[in-house]
Every structure is written in C-alpha cells, then in structure tokens.
Coordinates of C-alpha atoms and ligand atoms in Angstrom, one line a residue:
M284 CA -61.0 -26.5 42.8
A285 CA -63.4 -28.2 45.1
K286 CA -67.1 -27.4 44.2
T287 CA -70.1 -28.2 46.0
A288 CA -73.5 -27.7 44.2
I289 CA -76.1 -25.8 46.4
D290 CA -79.0 -28.2 45.1
Q291 CA -81.7 -28.5 47.7
E292 CA -85.3 -28.2 46.3
I293 CA -86.7 -24.5 46.8
T294 CA -90.1 -23.4 45.8
Y295 CA -90.8 -19.7 44.9
R296 CA -94.4 -18.7 44.7
G297 CA -95.6 -16.3 42.2
I298 CA -98.7 -15.4 40.1
P299 CA -99.8 -18.3 37.7
A300 CA -99.6 -16.3 34.4
S301 CA -99.8 -19.0 31.7
P302 CA -100.9 -22.8 32.4
G303 CA -98.5 -25.6 31.5
I304 CA -95.5 -27.2 33.2
A305 CA -92.0 -26.6 32.1
I306 CA -88.8 -28.5 33.1
G307 CA -85.4 -27.5 32.3
P308 CA -82.1 -25.4 33.0
I309 CA -82.6 -21.7 34.2
H310 CA -81.2 -19.0 32.0
V311 CA -81.2 -15.7 33.7
I312 CA -81.6 -12.2 32.3
A313 CA -81.4 -10.1 35.3
R314 CA -81.9 -6.4 34.8
G315 CA -79.1 -5.6 32.4
F316 CA -76.8 -8.4 33.3
S317 CA -77.0 -12.1 33.8
A318 CA -76.4 -14.1 36.9
P319 CA -73.4 -16.3 37.0
E320 CA -73.2 -19.8 38.5
I321 CA -72.8 -20.1 42.1
Y322 CA -70.8 -22.6 44.0
E323 CA -69.1 -23.0 47.3
I324 CA -65.5 -22.7 47.7
S325 CA -63.3 -24.0 50.3
E326 CA -61.5 -22.1 53.0
Q327 CA -58.0 -22.8 51.1
D328 CA -59.5 -21.2 47.8
I329 CA -60.6 -17.9 49.3
G330 CA -57.3 -16.2 48.3
H331 CA -57.5 -17.7 44.9
E332 CA -61.1 -16.4 44.5
Q333 CA -59.9 -12.9 45.7
E334 CA -57.2 -12.9 43.0
R335 CA -59.8 -13.9 40.3
F336 CA -61.8 -10.9 41.3
D337 CA -58.7 -8.4 41.2
E338 CA -57.8 -9.7 37.9
A339 CA -61.5 -9.4 36.4
V340 CA -61.5 -5.8 38.0
S341 CA -58.1 -4.9 36.5
A342 CA -59.0 -6.2 33.0
T343 CA -62.2 -4.2 33.0
K344 CA -60.5 -0.9 34.0
K345 CA -57.9 -1.5 31.3
Q346 CA -60.8 -2.0 28.7
L347 CA -62.7 1.1 30.0
T348 CA -59.4 3.2 30.0
D349 CA -58.5 2.1 26.4
L350 CA -62.1 2.9 25.1
Q351 CA -61.9 6.3 26.8
E352 CA -58.7 7.1 25.2
R353 CA -60.1 5.8 21.8
L354 CA -63.1 8.1 22.3
E355 CA -61.0 11.1 23.3
S356 CA -58.8 10.8 20.0
L357 CA -62.1 10.7 18.1
S358 CA -64.6 13.4 19.8
G359 CA -62.8 15.3 22.6
N360 CA -63.2 15.0 26.2
A361 CA -66.8 15.4 27.0
D362 CA -68.1 12.0 25.7
S363 CA -65.5 10.1 27.3
E364 CA -66.1 11.4 30.8
I365 CA -68.6 8.5 31.2
F366 CA -66.0 5.9 31.1
E367 CA -64.1 7.9 33.8
A368 CA -67.1 7.6 36.0
H369 CA -67.2 3.8 35.2
V370 CA -63.6 3.4 36.2
M371 CA -64.2 5.3 39.4
L372 CA -67.0 2.8 40.2
L373 CA -64.5 0.0 40.0
E374 CA -62.2 1.8 42.5
D375 CA -64.9 2.4 45.1
K376 CA -63.4 1.0 48.2
T377 CA -66.5 0.3 50.0
L378 CA -67.9 -1.9 47.0
L379 CA -64.6 -3.7 46.5
E380 CA -64.4 -4.5 50.3
R381 CA -68.0 -5.9 50.2
V382 CA -67.1 -8.4 47.5
E383 CA -64.0 -9.5 49.2
K384 CA -66.0 -9.9 52.5
A385 CA -68.7 -12.0 50.6
I386 CA -66.1 -14.2 49.2
A387 CA -64.4 -14.8 52.6
T388 CA -67.5 -15.1 54.9
R389 CA -70.1 -16.8 52.5
Q390 CA -67.4 -18.8 50.6
Q391 CA -69.0 -18.3 47.4
N392 CA -67.0 -18.0 44.1
A393 CA -65.8 -14.6 43.2
E394 CA -68.3 -13.8 40.4
Y395 CA -71.4 -14.7 42.3
A396 CA -70.2 -12.6 45.3
F397 CA -69.6 -9.7 42.9
Y398 CA -73.0 -10.2 41.3
A399 CA -74.8 -10.3 44.5
V400 CA -73.2 -7.4 46.0
M401 CA -73.9 -5.5 42.8
Q402 CA -77.4 -6.4 42.6
N403 CA -78.2 -5.4 46.3
F404 CA -76.4 -2.0 45.4
L405 CA -78.4 -1.5 42.2
E406 CA -81.7 -2.4 44.1
A407 CA -80.8 0.5 46.5
M408 CA -80.3 2.8 43.6
R409 CA -83.4 1.9 41.9
R410 CA -85.4 3.0 44.9
I411 CA -83.7 6.6 44.9
P412 CA -86.3 9.1 44.1
D413 CA -84.1 11.3 42.0
P414 CA -84.7 10.4 38.3
Y415 CA -81.0 11.2 37.3
L416 CA -79.5 8.9 39.9
R417 CA -82.0 6.1 39.0
E418 CA -81.0 6.5 35.3
R419 CA -77.4 5.7 36.2
T420 CA -78.2 2.4 37.1
A421 CA -78.1 1.4 33.3
D422 CA -74.2 2.5 33.4
I423 CA -73.7 0.6 36.6
E424 CA -75.3 -2.5 34.9
D425 CA -73.0 -2.0 31.9
V426 CA -69.8 -2.0 34.2
C427 CA -71.0 -5.3 36.0
Q428 CA -71.5 -7.1 32.7
R429 CA -67.9 -6.3 31.6
V430 CA -66.5 -7.4 35.0
L431 CA -68.5 -10.5 34.6
R432 CA -67.4 -11.1 31.4
N433 CA -63.7 -10.8 32.5
F434 CA -63.8 -13.7 34.8
Q435 CA -61.6 -16.3 33.6
V436 CA -64.1 -19.1 33.1
D437 CA -61.7 -22.1 32.2
E438 CA -61.6 -22.9 35.8
D439 CA -65.1 -23.8 35.5
P440 CA -65.6 -26.3 32.9
D441 CA -69.0 -27.2 33.7
Y442 CA -70.6 -23.9 32.9
Q443 CA -72.2 -23.7 29.2
P444 CA -74.5 -21.0 28.3
P445 CA -77.7 -22.8 27.5
E446 CA -77.8 -23.3 23.9
G447 CA -80.6 -25.9 24.1
K448 CA -84.1 -25.6 25.7
H449 CA -84.2 -23.5 28.8
I450 CA -86.6 -21.7 31.3
L451 CA -86.0 -17.9 31.1
L452 CA -85.8 -16.0 34.4
A453 CA -86.0 -12.1 34.2
Y454 CA -86.7 -9.1 36.2
D455 CA -89.6 -8.3 33.8
L456 CA -90.5 -8.9 30.3
S457 CA -92.3 -6.4 27.9
P458 CA -95.0 -7.5 25.5
S459 CA -92.4 -7.1 22.7
D460 CA -89.7 -8.9 24.5
T461 CA -92.1 -11.8 24.7
A462 CA -93.5 -11.5 21.2
S463 CA -89.8 -11.7 19.7
M464 CA -88.3 -14.5 22.0
N465 CA -86.6 -17.4 20.3
R466 CA -89.6 -19.8 21.2
R467 CA -87.9 -22.8 19.8
H468 CA -85.6 -22.8 22.7
L469 CA -88.1 -21.3 25.3
L470 CA -89.7 -23.7 27.6
G471 CA -91.2 -21.3 29.9
F472 CA -90.5 -18.1 31.7
A473 CA -90.8 -16.6 35.1
T474 CA -90.5 -13.1 36.2
E475 CA -89.8 -11.1 39.3
Q476 CA -92.4 -8.5 38.3
G477 CA -95.4 -8.8 36.1
S478 CA -99.1 -9.7 36.7
V479 CA -101.7 -12.0 35.2
N480 CA -103.5 -9.4 33.0
S481 CA -100.4 -7.6 31.6
H482 CA -100.0 -8.2 27.7
T483 CA -96.9 -10.2 28.4
A484 CA -99.0 -12.7 30.4
I485 CA -101.8 -12.6 27.8
L486 CA -99.2 -13.1 24.9
A487 CA -97.6 -16.2 26.9
R488 CA -101.2 -17.7 27.1
S489 CA -101.6 -17.2 23.4
F490 CA -98.1 -18.9 22.6
G491 CA -99.0 -21.5 25.1
I492 CA -95.7 -20.9 27.1
P493 CA -96.0 -21.8 30.7
A494 CA -95.3 -18.6 33.0
V495 CA -95.2 -17.4 36.4
V496 CA -94.9 -13.8 37.2
G497 CA -94.7 -11.6 40.3
L498 CA -92.1 -13.8 42.1
G499 CA -90.5 -10.8 44.1
A500 CA -86.9 -10.0 44.6
S501 CA -86.0 -13.2 46.2
V502 CA -85.3 -14.8 42.8
I503 CA -82.3 -12.6 42.5
Q504 CA -80.3 -15.6 44.2
V505 CA -81.3 -17.9 41.5
T506 CA -78.3 -18.8 39.2
A507 CA -77.8 -19.8 35.6
L508 CA -78.3 -23.4 34.6
T509 CA -79.9 -24.5 38.0
P510 CA -82.4 -27.4 37.1
A511 CA -85.8 -25.9 37.6
L512 CA -89.6 -26.5 37.0
I513 CA -92.2 -23.9 36.2
D514 CA -95.9 -24.8 37.3
G515 CA -97.9 -22.1 35.4
Y516 CA -101.1 -23.6 36.9
S517 CA -100.4 -22.6 40.5
G518 CA -97.7 -20.1 40.0
K519 CA -94.6 -21.9 41.4
L520 CA -91.0 -21.8 40.3
I521 CA -89.3 -24.9 41.8
L522 CA -85.4 -24.9 41.8
N523 CA -83.7 -28.3 41.8
P524 CA -86.8 -30.5 41.8
T525 CA -86.4 -33.6 43.4
E526 CA -87.1 -37.2 41.7
E527 CA -90.4 -37.2 43.7
T528 CA -91.4 -33.8 42.6
L529 CA -90.6 -34.5 39.1
G530 CA -92.5 -37.8 39.1
K531 CA -95.5 -36.0 40.5
Y532 CA -95.5 -33.6 37.8
V533 CA -94.8 -35.9 35.0
A534 CA -98.1 -37.6 36.1
Y535 CA -99.9 -34.4 36.2
M536 CA -98.8 -33.5 32.7
A537 CA -100.1 -36.9 31.6
K538 CA -103.5 -36.1 33.2
K539 CA -103.6 -32.6 31.5
E540 CA -102.6 -34.0 28.1
K541 CA -105.5 -36.7 28.3
Q542 CA -107.9 -33.9 29.3
R543 CA -107.0 -31.9 26.3
T544 CA -107.3 -34.7 23.9
E545 CA -110.9 -35.5 25.2
L546 CA -111.8 -31.8 25.1
D547 CA -110.4 -31.3 21.6
A548 CA -112.5 -34.3 20.4
K549 CA -115.6 -32.1 21.3
R550 CA -114.7 -29.0 19.9
D551 CA -117.2 -28.9 17.3
E552 CA -120.2 -29.5 19.7
A553 CA -122.6 -26.6 19.9
T554 CA -121.8 -24.1 22.7
E555 CA -125.2 -24.3 24.2
T556 CA -126.2 -24.9 28.0
I557 CA -128.1 -27.9 29.0
D558 CA -131.4 -25.9 28.7
G559 CA -130.8 -24.4 25.3
R560 CA -129.1 -21.0 26.1
K561 CA -126.8 -20.5 22.9
L562 CA -123.6 -18.8 23.5
T563 CA -121.1 -17.6 20.8
L564 CA -117.5 -18.7 21.7
S565 CA -114.8 -17.0 19.6
A566 CA -111.1 -16.5 19.8
N567 CA -108.8 -13.7 20.8
I568 CA -105.8 -13.3 18.5
E569 CA -102.6 -11.0 18.2
F570 CA -100.9 -12.4 15.3
L571 CA -101.7 -14.1 12.1
E572 CA -99.6 -17.2 13.1
E573 CA -102.4 -17.9 15.5
L574 CA -104.8 -18.5 12.8
H575 CA -104.4 -22.2 12.4
Q576 CA -105.3 -22.5 16.2
V577 CA -108.5 -20.6 15.7
K578 CA -109.5 -23.2 13.2
R579 CA -108.3 -26.0 15.5
S580 CA -109.8 -24.9 18.5
G581 CA -113.5 -24.8 16.9
A582 CA -114.0 -21.0 17.5
K583 CA -117.0 -19.5 16.0
G584 CA -115.0 -16.5 14.7
V585 CA -112.5 -14.1 16.2
G586 CA -113.9 -11.8 18.9
L587 CA -111.1 -9.9 19.3
Y588 CA -108.2 -9.3 16.9
R589 CA -105.6 -6.9 18.5
T590 CA -104.2 -4.9 15.8
E591 CA -101.6 -3.0 17.7
F592 CA -99.3 -6.0 17.5
L593 CA -98.7 -5.1 14.0
L594 CA -96.5 -2.5 15.5
L595 CA -93.9 -5.0 16.3
N596 CA -92.9 -5.3 12.7
G597 CA -91.6 -2.0 12.6
S598 CA -92.0 1.4 14.5
E599 CA -95.0 2.6 13.0
M600 CA -98.3 1.0 11.8
P601 CA -98.0 -0.4 8.4
D602 CA -99.5 1.4 5.6
E603 CA -103.1 1.0 4.2
S604 CA -102.2 -1.8 1.7
E605 CA -100.1 -3.8 4.2
Q606 CA -102.9 -3.5 6.7
E607 CA -105.4 -4.6 4.1
Q608 CA -103.3 -7.6 3.4
A609 CA -103.3 -8.7 7.0
Y610 CA -107.0 -8.1 7.6
A611 CA -107.9 -10.0 4.3
R612 CA -106.0 -12.8 5.2
V613 CA -107.7 -13.2 8.6
A614 CA -111.0 -12.6 7.2
K615 CA -110.5 -15.2 4.5
E616 CA -109.3 -17.8 6.7
V617 CA -112.0 -17.3 9.4
A618 CA -114.9 -17.0 6.8
P619 CA -117.8 -17.7 7.1
E620 CA -117.5 -16.7 10.7
M621 CA -117.0 -13.0 11.7
V622 CA -113.8 -11.3 12.8
I623 CA -113.8 -8.3 15.0
V624 CA -111.0 -6.1 14.2
R625 CA -110.2 -3.9 17.0
T626 CA -108.5 -0.6 16.0
L627 CA -105.2 0.4 17.2
D628 CA -104.9 0.2 21.0
A629 CA -101.4 1.4 21.6
G630 CA -100.0 2.9 24.7
G631 CA -100.6 1.6 28.1
D632 CA -98.2 -1.3 28.8
K633 CA -98.1 -2.2 25.0
L634 CA -96.1 -0.4 22.3
P635 CA -96.4 3.5 21.8
V636 CA -97.3 4.3 18.3
E637 CA -94.7 6.9 18.1
P638 CA -91.7 7.9 20.5
L639 CA -93.2 10.3 23.1
T640 CA -91.3 13.5 23.8
E641 CA -91.4 12.7 27.5
P642 CA -92.7 9.5 29.4
E643 CA -96.3 9.7 30.5
P644 CA -96.7 9.8 34.3
N645 CA -99.7 7.6 34.0
P646 CA -99.5 5.8 30.9
F647 CA -103.0 3.8 31.6
L648 CA -104.7 7.2 32.0
G649 CA -102.9 8.7 29.3
W650 CA -102.6 8.5 25.5
R651 CA -104.0 5.2 24.6
G652 CA -106.8 3.4 22.6
I653 CA -109.2 5.6 20.6
R654 CA -107.6 8.8 21.9
V655 CA -104.4 8.0 19.9
S656 CA -106.4 7.2 16.8
L657 CA -108.6 10.4 17.0
S658 CA -105.6 12.5 17.3
R659 CA -103.8 10.9 14.4
P660 CA -106.4 11.1 11.7
A661 CA -104.2 10.1 8.9
M662 CA -103.1 7.0 10.7
F663 CA -106.7 6.3 11.9
R664 CA -107.8 6.7 8.2
D665 CA -105.4 4.2 6.9
Q666 CA -106.5 1.6 9.3
L667 CA -110.3 2.1 8.8
R668 CA -109.9 2.0 4.9
A669 CA -107.8 -1.0 5.2
I670 CA -110.4 -2.8 7.2
L671 CA -113.1 -1.7 4.9
R672 CA -111.2 -2.8 1.8
A673 CA -110.7 -6.3 3.5
S674 CA -114.3 -6.7 4.3
Q675 CA -114.8 -7.9 0.8
S676 CA -112.7 -10.9 1.6
G677 CA -114.9 -12.4 4.3
K678 CA -117.1 -11.0 7.4
L679 CA -115.4 -8.2 9.2
A680 CA -116.4 -5.9 12.1
I681 CA -114.8 -2.9 13.4
M682 CA -114.4 -2.3 17.2
F683 CA -113.1 0.8 19.0
P684 CA -111.1 0.4 22.2
L685 CA -111.1 2.7 25.3
V686 CA -114.2 4.6 24.4
S687 CA -115.0 6.7 27.3
G688 CA -118.4 8.2 26.1
L689 CA -120.6 8.9 23.3
T690 CA -118.8 12.0 22.0
E691 CA -115.7 9.7 21.1
L692 CA -117.7 7.1 19.6
L693 CA -119.6 9.7 17.2
Q694 CA -116.2 11.3 16.4
A695 CA -114.8 7.6 15.3
K696 CA -118.0 6.9 13.5
E697 CA -117.7 10.3 11.6
V698 CA -114.2 9.3 10.4
L699 CA -115.4 5.9 9.3
K700 CA -118.3 7.5 7.3
R701 CA -115.8 9.7 5.7
C702 CA -113.7 6.9 4.7
M703 CA -116.6 5.1 3.3
D704 CA -117.6 8.1 1.2
E705 CA -114.0 8.2 -0.1
L706 CA -113.9 4.5 -1.1
D707 CA -117.3 5.0 -2.9
S708 CA -116.0 7.9 -5.0
E709 CA -112.8 5.8 -5.6
G710 CA -115.2 2.9 -6.8
V711 CA -113.5 0.5 -4.2
P712 CA -115.9 -2.1 -3.0
F713 CA -116.6 -2.7 0.7
D714 CA -119.1 -4.1 3.0
P715 CA -121.4 -0.9 3.8
D716 CA -123.3 -2.9 6.7
I717 CA -119.9 -3.7 8.5
P718 CA -120.9 -4.0 12.1
V719 CA -119.4 -1.4 14.4
G720 CA -119.1 -2.2 18.0
V721 CA -117.6 -0.6 21.1
M722 CA -115.4 -1.9 23.8
I723 CA -116.9 -1.4 27.1
E724 CA -113.7 -1.1 29.3
V725 CA -113.9 2.4 31.0
P726 CA -116.5 2.7 33.7
S727 CA -117.8 5.8 32.1
A728 CA -118.8 3.7 29.1
A729 CA -120.5 1.1 31.1
I730 CA -122.3 3.7 33.0
C731 CA -123.3 5.4 29.8
A732 CA -123.9 2.2 27.9
D733 CA -127.7 3.3 27.4
L734 CA -126.3 6.2 25.4
L735 CA -123.7 4.2 23.3
A736 CA -126.0 1.3 22.5
P737 CA -128.2 3.2 19.9
H738 CA -125.1 3.8 18.0
S739 CA -123.6 0.5 18.2
D740 CA -123.9 -3.0 16.8
F741 CA -122.6 -4.8 19.6
F742 CA -120.7 -4.4 22.9
S743 CA -117.8 -6.4 23.8
I744 CA -116.5 -6.0 27.5
G745 CA -112.9 -5.5 28.0
T746 CA -112.8 -6.6 31.7
N747 CA -109.0 -6.4 31.9
D748 CA -109.1 -2.6 31.5
L749 CA -112.6 -2.4 33.1
I750 CA -111.5 -4.0 36.4
Q751 CA -108.3 -1.8 36.6
Y752 CA -110.2 1.4 36.0
T753 CA -113.2 0.6 38.3
V754 CA -111.2 -0.5 41.4
A755 CA -108.2 1.9 40.6
V756 CA -105.7 -1.0 40.5
D757 CA -102.8 -1.1 37.8
R758 CA -103.3 -4.2 35.9
V759 CA -99.6 -4.8 35.6
N760 CA -98.4 -3.7 39.2
P761 CA -97.8 -6.9 41.2
H762 CA -97.9 -4.9 44.5
V763 CA -101.6 -4.3 44.1
A764 CA -102.5 -7.5 42.4
N765 CA -104.4 -8.8 45.4
L766 CA -106.8 -5.9 44.8
Y767 CA -107.5 -6.7 41.3
K768 CA -110.7 -8.4 41.7
P769 CA -112.9 -9.6 38.8
T770 CA -115.8 -10.4 41.1
H771 CA -115.7 -6.9 42.9
P772 CA -119.5 -6.1 43.3
A773 CA -118.8 -2.8 41.4
V774 CA -117.4 -4.7 38.4
I775 CA -120.2 -7.1 38.0
R776 CA -122.9 -4.3 38.5
L777 CA -121.1 -2.6 35.5
I778 CA -121.3 -5.8 33.5
K779 CA -124.9 -6.2 34.1
Q780 CA -125.7 -2.5 33.5
T781 CA -124.0 -3.0 29.9
V782 CA -125.9 -6.3 29.2
V783 CA -129.2 -4.5 30.0
A784 CA -128.4 -1.5 28.0
G785 CA -127.7 -3.7 25.1
D786 CA -130.6 -5.7 25.4
N787 CA -132.8 -2.6 25.5
C788 CA -131.5 -1.8 22.1
G789 CA -131.5 -5.2 20.6
I790 CA -127.7 -5.6 20.4
W791 CA -125.4 -8.4 22.0
T792 CA -123.0 -8.1 24.6
G793 CA -119.7 -10.2 24.8
V794 CA -116.7 -10.4 27.0
C795 CA -113.2 -10.4 25.5
G796 CA -111.2 -9.6 28.6
E797 CA -109.4 -12.6 30.5
M798 CA -112.4 -12.9 32.6
A799 CA -114.1 -14.7 29.6
G800 CA -111.6 -17.6 29.9
D801 CA -111.5 -18.1 33.7
I802 CA -113.8 -21.0 34.0
R803 CA -114.5 -20.2 37.7
L804 CA -116.5 -17.1 36.4
T805 CA -118.3 -18.7 33.4
P806 CA -121.5 -19.4 35.5
L807 CA -121.4 -15.7 36.6
L808 CA -121.1 -14.2 33.1
V809 CA -123.5 -16.4 31.6
G810 CA -126.1 -15.8 34.3
L811 CA -125.5 -11.9 33.8
G812 CA -126.7 -12.3 30.3
V813 CA -123.5 -12.1 28.3
E814 CA -124.0 -13.8 24.9
E815 CA -120.5 -14.1 23.4
L816 CA -117.2 -15.2 25.3
S817 CA -114.0 -14.5 23.4
V818 CA -110.8 -16.4 24.8
S819 CA -107.6 -17.6 23.9
P820 CA -107.8 -20.5 21.3
K821 CA -105.5 -22.4 23.6
I822 CA -108.4 -22.5 26.2
L823 CA -111.5 -22.4 24.0
P824 CA -112.2 -26.1 23.9
K825 CA -112.3 -26.2 27.8
V826 CA -114.7 -23.2 28.0
G827 CA -117.0 -24.8 25.3
Q828 CA -117.3 -27.8 27.5
V829 CA -118.0 -25.6 30.5
I830 CA -120.9 -24.0 28.7
R831 CA -122.2 -27.4 27.6
S832 CA -122.1 -28.4 31.4
L833 CA -124.2 -25.1 32.6
D834 CA -127.9 -24.6 33.3
F835 CA -128.8 -21.2 32.2
S836 CA -131.7 -20.8 34.6
Q837 CA -129.3 -21.9 37.7
C838 CA -126.7 -19.4 36.3
K839 CA -129.3 -16.7 36.1
D840 CA -130.2 -17.4 39.8
A841 CA -126.6 -17.3 40.8
A842 CA -126.0 -14.1 39.1
E843 CA -129.0 -12.4 40.9
E844 CA -127.7 -13.7 44.1
A845 CA -124.3 -12.4 43.2
L846 CA -125.7 -8.9 42.5
R847 CA -126.8 -8.8 46.2
Q848 CA -123.3 -9.6 47.5
T849 CA -121.4 -6.9 49.5
N850 CA -117.8 -8.1 48.6
S851 CA -115.8 -10.1 45.8
R852 CA -115.4 -13.1 48.0
G853 CA -119.1 -13.5 48.3
V854 CA -119.4 -13.1 44.6
M855 CA -116.7 -15.7 43.9
D856 CA -118.1 -18.2 46.2
I857 CA -121.4 -18.2 44.6
T858 CA -120.0 -18.7 40.9
L859 CA -117.3 -21.2 42.2
S860 CA -120.0 -23.3 43.9
V861 CA -122.2 -23.7 40.5
A862 CA -118.7 -24.6 38.7
R863 CA -117.7 -27.1 41.3
Q864 CA -121.2 -28.7 41.0
R865 CA -121.2 -28.7 37.1
Y866 CA -117.6 -29.4 36.0
P867 CA -115.3 -30.3 39.1
D868 CA -113.0 -32.1 36.8
L869 CA -112.2 -29.2 34.6
L870 CA -111.4 -26.7 37.6
D871 CA -107.9 -28.0 38.8
Ligands
PEP1400 C1 -109.5 -5.8 28.0 O1 -109.1 -4.7 28.4 O2 -110.2 -6.6 28.7 C2 -109.1 -6.1 26.6 C3 -109.6 -7.2 25.9 O3 -108.1 -5.5 25.9 P1 -106.7 -5.4 26.1 O4 -106.3 -6.6 27.1 O5 -105.9 -5.5 24.9 O6 -106.4 -4.0 26.8
MG1401 MG1 -108.4 -3.2 27.2

C-alpha cells in the first residue's frame, strides 16, 4: 500500500513547565485511548481501507456480544446491558458514515479516520453539562480502544509501539501519574491541559524531566511515533523537527550543559549578596530519592519537605513508625542543616487522603492542608509523633500548610503539645525546642501575619497558593493561566506585609513556592526582605549564583519602587531590569 508520511515541521506552543530539551518519538496517551499512526492513502486504496474499518467494527461487535453472553450467564441481565449500549454505538449510522467519509475525502488510513471522528465526538460529549452523559465518555473511550485494537496491523510493518525512550503526549497527567511513570524510558512530556504551578509540573521539575503543558486541543492531531522535540525552556512541542532545527537545539543543549557545569563548580560558595546580605538557600523535596540531589546542589537544608507524597505508596498515610523512618532518614542525610517537614497537605490537585463520598465542587477551597489534619486527629497525631521522634536524628522543624488564621494555628499547636506530653510520659526522647512555622499561602494568613508571628518560629510563603487565592485564579487551569501573576501588586504587598510582621517579632520569612526559583523575581524577593529561598535542587546552583550577583541596597530600592506600581507588568519590568543588569547570561 502506498504510504506517504505527513512529515513537515509543525510547532505547537504551550506553557514551559520544566526546563530541558527532549528529542525522540511521540507516544500518545490520549484520553482513554492512544492515537494510531496516520498516513495518506491513494485513491485506489479507499475501498480497501473501508473494508478494514468494517472488519474492525464487526470484530469488536462480536467480542462485545460474546462478553455480553458470558456475563448474562454469570449474573443475569442487568450488568450486561452496558455491552448492549456499546454495540449500539457501533451501529450508529451517523458515526459510521462520518468515518467512511473521512477515509474517502481526507484519504487517511482507516484507524486514524476512526480515531479523529471519535475524538471530536468525545470532545462534544465532554462539554455537555449533564454529568450522567459526561460520565458515559469513559464507556465510549473503551469501545474506541477495542476497535483500534481490532485493526489488522500486519499491513503496517513500520508501526511498533515505542519500547525505547519516548516523549509522552497526554491530555493531562495527575501528580500520581507523573510520580509513577517509568522514567527510564521517558524523555519528556507534553500535555493538552495543565499549568506551570500544578503539582504535575512541580514534580517534572524535581525529576528534571523536560515538560510543556497547556498545549490546547490542537494536539489531538499528533500521532504515535512522530519524531518530536520538546523545548521545556520556551514551551514548544515541535513535530518532525528539520535537520536545521535539531542542529540549533543540539548547540543550545551544549551551551546549557556548559553553564550547568560552571554553576555546579560554585555550589558551595556562600549565598550572600555583594554588599553582604546573607540568604539561606534550601531545597524543596517530595521524595527520599531526591536526597542525593539535595547534597549535590549545595543546599543549606530542606526548606520544604512535601510529606503528602508518602500517600503514593499506598492509599493512606503510613503509620507512625514508617513515617518516623522516612523523617529520620531525611534528618540524618541533611544534618547538620535543618529539614522543614510540612505536615500533610492532601487535597486540591494532590492525592486525597481518603476517598470522598462525593467529589468536592471546589477542591482548592475545600478539604485540604491543615483542615484535613485537624479533622483527622488520630492521623495528625501519628504524623506529629513521627516527626518528634525523628527529631533526635538530626535537625527538624515542623510547618503547617494552608493555615488561614490564628485559631487553626493554635489548634494545631495544641495537638503538638499533647503529642509532646505523651512522648514525655512514654520516656521517648525528642527535640522539645523543635521550631514550628506557618506556611503563608492563604491571603487571610498574610493579612493576619502580625497575629500569627508571636506564635511562630518562622514563616514560609507558599506563593503557588498565595497567588491563586489572592487573584482568584485556579493554579492548574490553563484557561486562566494568563491571569496567574506572581508580580500582581496585591501579591507583593502581601509578601511585604508578611516579612514586616515577621521582622517585628524577630522571626525569619522565606519563600518556598515556585516564585523562589524564578530568577527574574529574585531581585524583588530579596528586596522585599525575604531571608530564605527554598527551590528545587535542580535549579539551586543557579539561584545561588543569582544571589551572589545581586546588590541588596539596589534590590531594596527596586522593591520600594515595585510596591508603588499599579499593575503586574510594572512590577515585572522593575525586577527584570535589575536581573538583566546583574546576570544577563543566566536569564535565557
Ligand atoms: C505553595 O503553595 O507555594 C507551596 C509551596 O505548596 P504546594 O505547592 O505544595 O501547595
Ligand atoms: Mg501550597
């Protein structure tokens, strides 16, 4: 059969989610079923392709009817009705005609024509407000997958599922999909949905996997095995890159590698501005496997250990002694530096701590962070006791997420106090002076920072959430990603207010959200008086070099000017102009 590859270079633009370049074949996991290869067919082959389509549909109908019969004999009628509905879908004249028309008019191979028609149909169904109908899309995806499997592939000898390294293209990936991927074969990933501050993107950065998200629905057309390139710096997915494009990127990768080696060589230098302002530069981690990177990066401790990722090992938090082992290991490996263990922050876009009886309409405004811990006292107690026990193995601190006001902080501290009393009476040693900090990530906490400061040993600003709640923009929704502005005047005022409240009580304020690793914003954060930055170990040496290039008094002036701005662009221009003057080479 005559096959012509459709191989011109095409660039799709998305949001850069994790830096790096990946080059390799595409492996598609479309929603529920994978995209087949696409090729052009000649006019003479149209009839043959339509036969292949009929055969695949008939084979699927037969499988479904057999399944239905088997199920009927086992459990009666009710359960098997679902297969009847599946068979009916394959008898839907309009759908069948659409596929036949696509084969004839677009001269595409039958499996691709079928795939494209069904994707459009599913997209339309997903937009139906009726939740029952929307749910049925999963059934349709299942039928499509069956039909695609029933195409005879022996006429298509070039197609092999990618066993080797590949670039993954998906509708969306959850943080748990990302965490459990086979990273040996994964060069990078690109998704239709997603945004830069989702936990999926955060994980990609910690694993060092180049990623582009928020590409939009146009990537539905992308087919398996297409040669591709991901540019995680500027947010591009390039299909069929030409020799010229590849050459350009290979040179770019070499330049980045040289820069990385130079920065690594300086990782142990003090993180102090040229006029002597010292900053603590620490690492964010999610998994114990990242500990070796923390050491290698030159981090002064761990500023954020996201313990909710312990949930990935099972459906619930590990018990007290398993948690103690994990925390003790981190404490030991990072000693003598401090590790800030954040108590469970499940919910939102992360894993739920337990199956909810019904989905929350607004998970980010719902049951997450300290709210979950306070309403599950036994689980909270296990975690606090485990941290306290492990505090003997090194230097640990405790930090509470999503605190919205003083009442919650006092309640959490009360539980902590009870745990300390219990351990005391059991004769178990722990650090009685373990520092207790608060994440400032809800606007109400920033506004009331003066109330929280007398009861806290430090503040760590979670800008990912602080921005989302301040400007009311869902951090994972690509439709409003353009409104998610770290330099919004309201955000920088809240940061300033938090720093001042901390200063007045003699406690330090750090930033552990993604803003801390965005080197365009370092002059602004340093100028606002932040004393600690906690970032992914991968980018830590670069942030260290940025700090060493800055002049604190210039940053303070810039921050003052930024606080007088009326919009986010104005603030960004100010911080960027300092960055461009001080470290232009590090910015691209
Ligand atoms: C934040 O909100 O900025 C933060 C560091 O916490 P997380 O991203 O885990 O919600
Ligand atoms: Mg947060």
